[in-house]
CSV table of C-alpha atoms in Angstrom, one decimal:
chain,number,residue,atom,x,y,z
A,1,LEU,CA,107.0,104.2,111.4
A,2,ARG,CA,107.8,105.6,114.5
A,3,LYS,CA,105.7,108.9,115.3
A,4,THR,CA,106.4,111.9,117.2
A,5,PRO,CA,103.5,114.2,119.1
A,6,PHE,CA,102.8,117.7,118.3
A,7,SER,CA,99.2,119.8,118.9
A,8,ILE,CA,98.3,122.8,116.8
A,9,ASN,CA,96.6,125.7,118.7
A,10,VAL,CA,94.7,128.1,118.0
A,11,ILE,CA,93.9,131.0,119.7
A,12,THR,CA,90.9,133.7,118.5
A,13,ASN,CA,90.2,137.0,120.0
A,14,GLY,CA,86.7,138.4,120.1
A,15,LYS,CA,83.5,137.8,118.8
A,16,ASP,CA,83.1,137.7,114.9
A,17,CYS,CA,86.0,135.0,114.6
A,18,ALA,CA,84.6,132.5,117.7
A,19,ALA,CA,81.0,132.4,115.3
A,20,TYR,CA,82.9,130.3,112.2
A,21,PRO,CA,84.7,126.8,112.4
A,22,PHE,CA,88.0,126.4,111.1
A,23,VAL,CA,89.3,124.0,108.5
A,24,GLY,CA,92.6,123.7,107.7
A,25,ILE,CA,95.4,122.2,105.6
A,26,PHE,CA,98.6,120.5,105.6
A,27,SER,CA,100.8,121.6,102.7
A,28,SER,CA,104.6,121.3,101.6
A,29,ALA,CA,106.5,122.0,98.6
A,30,TYR,CA,108.9,118.6,99.7
A,31,GLN,CA,104.9,116.3,99.0
A,32,VAL,CA,106.2,113.2,97.1
A,33,ASP,CA,102.9,111.4,96.7
A,34,ASP,CA,98.9,112.9,98.4
A,35,GLN,CA,100.1,111.7,102.0
A,36,THR,CA,103.8,111.6,101.9
A,37,ILE,CA,106.7,114.5,102.0
A,38,THR,CA,110.1,113.8,102.2
A,39,ALA,CA,113.3,115.6,103.6
A,40,ILE,CA,115.1,119.2,102.2
A,41,GLU,CA,118.7,117.5,102.7
A,42,THR,CA,119.8,116.6,98.4
A,43,ASP,CA,121.1,113.0,100.0
A,44,MET,CA,118.0,111.9,102.2
A,45,LYS,CA,115.7,113.7,99.4
A,46,ASP,CA,113.2,110.3,98.3
A,47,VAL,CA,114.9,108.8,101.0
A,48,ILE,CA,113.4,109.6,104.2
A,49,GLY,CA,109.1,110.3,104.4
A,50,ILE,CA,107.2,112.0,107.0
A,51,ARG,CA,103.3,111.8,107.1
A,52,LEU,CA,101.0,113.1,109.7
A,53,PHE,CA,98.2,110.8,111.1
A,54,GLU,CA,95.5,112.9,113.6
A,55,SER,CA,96.5,111.4,117.3
A,56,GLY,CA,94.8,108.1,117.5
A,57,ASN,CA,94.5,107.0,113.9
A,58,SER,CA,96.6,104.8,111.9
A,59,ALA,CA,95.3,106.1,109.0
A,60,PRO,CA,97.9,109.1,107.6
A,61,LEU,CA,96.2,112.4,106.6
A,62,LYS,CA,96.3,113.6,103.2
A,63,LEU,CA,98.1,116.8,102.2
A,64,ASN,CA,96.2,119.0,100.6
A,65,ASP,CA,92.6,118.3,102.1
A,66,LYS,CA,90.6,120.2,104.6
A,67,ILE,CA,90.6,119.4,108.6
A,68,ASP,CA,88.1,120.1,110.0
A,69,PHE,CA,89.3,122.1,113.8
A,70,GLY,CA,85.7,123.0,115.3
A,71,TYR,CA,84.1,126.4,117.0
A,72,SER,CA,86.2,128.7,119.1
A,73,SER,CA,84.2,129.8,121.6
A,74,ASN,CA,87.4,132.5,122.5
A,75,THR,CA,88.9,129.6,123.6
A,76,GLN,CA,91.8,127.8,122.9
A,77,LEU,CA,91.0,125.1,120.6
A,78,THR,CA,93.7,121.6,120.0
A,79,LYS,CA,94.2,119.5,117.3
A,80,ASN,CA,96.7,116.4,118.0
A,81,PHE,CA,98.9,114.9,115.9
A,82,GLU,CA,102.1,112.6,115.0
A,83,ALA,CA,104.2,112.7,112.2
A,84,GLY,CA,105.9,109.4,111.5
A,85,VAL,CA,108.4,109.0,109.8
A,86,LEU,CA,109.6,105.9,107.0
A,87,PHE,CA,112.2,105.5,104.9
A,88,LEU,CA,111.5,105.3,100.8
A,89,LYS,CA,114.6,103.9,99.9
A,90,LYS,CA,117.0,101.9,101.4
A,91,PRO,CA,118.9,105.0,103.2
A,92,ALA,CA,123.2,105.4,102.1
A,93,ASN,CA,124.2,107.0,105.0
A,94,ALA,CA,123.0,108.1,108.5
A,95,GLY,CA,122.1,111.5,109.3
A,96,LYS,CA,120.0,114.3,110.4
A,97,PHE,CA,117.3,115.3,108.3
A,98,THR,CA,114.7,118.2,108.1
A,99,SER,CA,111.9,119.3,106.1
A,100,VAL,CA,109.2,121.7,105.8
A,101,ILE,CA,105.4,121.4,105.9
A,102,ASN,CA,102.6,124.1,105.7
A,103,TYR,CA,99.1,124.5,108.2
A,104,GLU,CA,96.9,127.6,106.7
A,105,VAL,CA,93.6,127.8,108.8
A,106,TYR,CA,90.6,129.3,107.4
A,107,PHE,CA,87.2,129.8,108.2
A,108,LYS,CA,84.2,127.3,107.2
């Protein structure tokens, strides 16, 4: 599983937002199972899978599960993740692929 790092940064302004902890949820219309999304392209759909991991963790995150982000205290919060690509089936051809995943942030 080849992984690529990425980060999500949350910045709040004002003392009211800083008083509450944040949680977030990853979701996608291209979900294959509770841990995997697939590519948008027709020839890559259900062939390529993408899983998300908290940085340094080998267990994939479950989609639609809450992830604690912490308090901002009027500073920037950063959470580090990794996206891993895997084959769900043997690919018939090579090429680029894309997918979409959403990250929704909520006050706890």
